[in-house]
Amino acid sequence: MKYKNVFLSVGTNLGNKIENIITSIIKISQIDNTRIIKISSLYETFPVGNALQPNFYNIGIYLQTKLNPYKFLEEINKIENDLHRERIEFWGSRTIDIDIILYENMNINTEKLTIPHKEYKKRNFVLEPLYEIFPFIRRMKKNLKYGITRKIKPNINIGISACIVGINTKYNGGNNYKNIFKEMYKIVNLIPLCPEQLSGLSTPRNSVEIDNNRVIDVYKNDYTNKFMIGAYESYKILKLLKCEIVILKSNSPSCGYKGVYNGSFNNTLILGNGISVDYYLKKNIKIIKY
């Protein structure tokens, strides 16, 4: 199946709204046979209907997927469930809401799915991100009854593994660049860091894994103290720049969260955290796993 063009609307007004938005973006990017092409700026929307609730944060996402609309909806619903979607009432507060607005030029009207989304032309918080991503679309008149929306960029700093924004910090001298993080700069300030480089280790360097709480290479050389230094030095940056959240590359002996390689050097993952992650958690830094 060829890639199909899809436009999503994502909104939240409960809990840590920035964390909800960023986690949603990452989880959407990890859906099989799906790739995010463009993300809109962040929009703040005043509530409609029940005004006695927090303002919403909204974004639009343009992506391509090989999944059919119903399978893609299943994946979106899984993400909403993973993020403990709570929707108390119609037009009410919710932790996360992900709507499929457009899927190619398809028209679907079933009990389970309606495409195009039946309300999207009335919703400024959908239309403004849509116009931003697709500026050639003819603009419709704003409907002030359905939410006043404004583009914002909160002055929020979030730490991020340097390798996934394209900086060559991996042990082999490479990186794990992902386009979504370039797009994410529209929403927040991303602060790249690499605990291993901050520990004084060179790039490239020996591959290491965690074995019984010790960081070792294949020759059994012990790097644990170096990794502790890296955790401390990187935390100093997070503290200085008031980063309460950090996005980390999964499975790393520094940055792995709920999964690290077990020291056998045969690609075996076990439940556990990297050295820096354990340190950050003790300092009440929230971890978003990539």
Tab-separated table of N, CA and C in Angstrom, residues 1 8 22 29 51 59 85-86 105-106 113 115 119 136 165 182 188 204 207 217 255 268 275 284:
chain	number	residue	atom	x	y	z
A	1	MET	N	0.838	-1.199	0.000
A	1	MET	CA	0.000	0.000	0.000
A	1	MET	C	0.873	1.249	0.000
A	8	LEU	N	-4.060	15.523	11.188
A	8	LEU	CA	-4.600	15.295	12.527
A	8	LEU	C	-4.705	16.602	13.290
A	22	ILE	N	3.732	16.808	23.493
A	22	ILE	CA	4.996	16.232	23.019
A	22	ILE	C	4.937	14.710	23.027
A	29	SER	N	4.509	9.355	15.919
A	29	SER	CA	5.640	9.112	15.011
A	29	SER	C	6.102	7.663	15.041
A	51	ALA	N	-17.130	27.451	29.785
A	51	ALA	CA	-15.971	28.347	29.884
A	51	ALA	C	-15.206	28.167	31.184
A	59	ILE	N	-2.448	21.572	18.307
A	59	ILE	CA	-1.527	21.553	17.172
A	59	ILE	C	-2.177	20.787	16.026
A	85	ARG	N	-6.537	9.077	28.472
A	85	ARG	CA	-7.518	10.067	28.003
A	85	ARG	C	-8.691	10.141	28.963
A	86	GLU	N	-8.996	11.346	29.358
A	86	GLU	CA	-10.151	11.597	30.212
A	86	GLU	C	-10.974	12.696	29.555
A	105	ASN	N	-8.413	12.159	0.024
A	105	ASN	CA	-9.673	12.806	-0.364
A	105	ASN	C	-10.876	11.930	-0.025
A	106	MET	N	-10.681	11.047	0.950
A	106	MET	CA	-11.727	10.086	1.275
A	106	MET	C	-12.908	10.751	1.967
A	113	LEU	N	-16.384	6.052	12.312
A	113	LEU	CA	-15.442	7.027	11.762
A	113	LEU	C	-16.134	7.933	10.749
A	115	ILE	N	-14.930	10.956	8.072
A	115	ILE	CA	-13.856	11.711	7.414
A	115	ILE	C	-14.431	12.336	6.142
A	119	GLU	N	-16.983	18.471	12.096
A	119	GLU	CA	-17.005	19.802	12.704
A	119	GLU	C	-15.802	20.660	12.328
A	136	PHE	N	-1.581	27.251	0.981
A	136	PHE	CA	-2.277	27.449	-0.298
A	136	PHE	C	-3.778	27.191	-0.188
A	165	VAL	N	18.606	14.947	17.749
A	165	VAL	CA	18.440	16.196	16.994
A	165	VAL	C	19.568	16.367	15.984
A	182	LYS	N	13.080	18.541	14.820
A	182	LYS	CA	13.248	19.824	14.137
A	182	LYS	C	11.917	20.570	14.112
A	188	VAL	N	8.399	24.329	21.645
A	188	VAL	CA	9.170	24.582	22.865
A	188	VAL	C	10.635	24.784	22.501
A	204	PRO	N	34.338	8.980	18.637
A	204	PRO	CA	33.692	7.731	19.066
A	204	PRO	C	34.331	7.149	20.330
A	207	SER	N	31.483	0.794	22.825
A	207	SER	CA	30.094	0.502	23.159
A	207	SER	C	30.034	-0.098	24.558
A	217	ASP	N	32.236	-2.294	29.096
A	217	ASP	CA	32.345	-2.595	27.671
A	217	ASP	C	32.574	-4.090	27.505
A	255	CYS	N	20.673	6.954	28.975
A	255	CYS	CA	19.363	7.585	28.794
A	255	CYS	C	18.208	6.606	28.662
A	268	THR	N	20.130	-7.942	23.916
A	268	THR	CA	19.089	-8.378	24.837
A	268	THR	C	18.685	-7.229	25.755
A	275	ILE	N	21.890	5.171	33.715
A	275	ILE	CA	22.459	5.849	34.878
A	275	ILE	C	21.898	7.264	35.017
A	284	ASN	N	13.331	14.568	40.328
A	284	ASN	CA	11.963	14.900	39.894
A	284	ASN	C	11.886	15.479	38.479
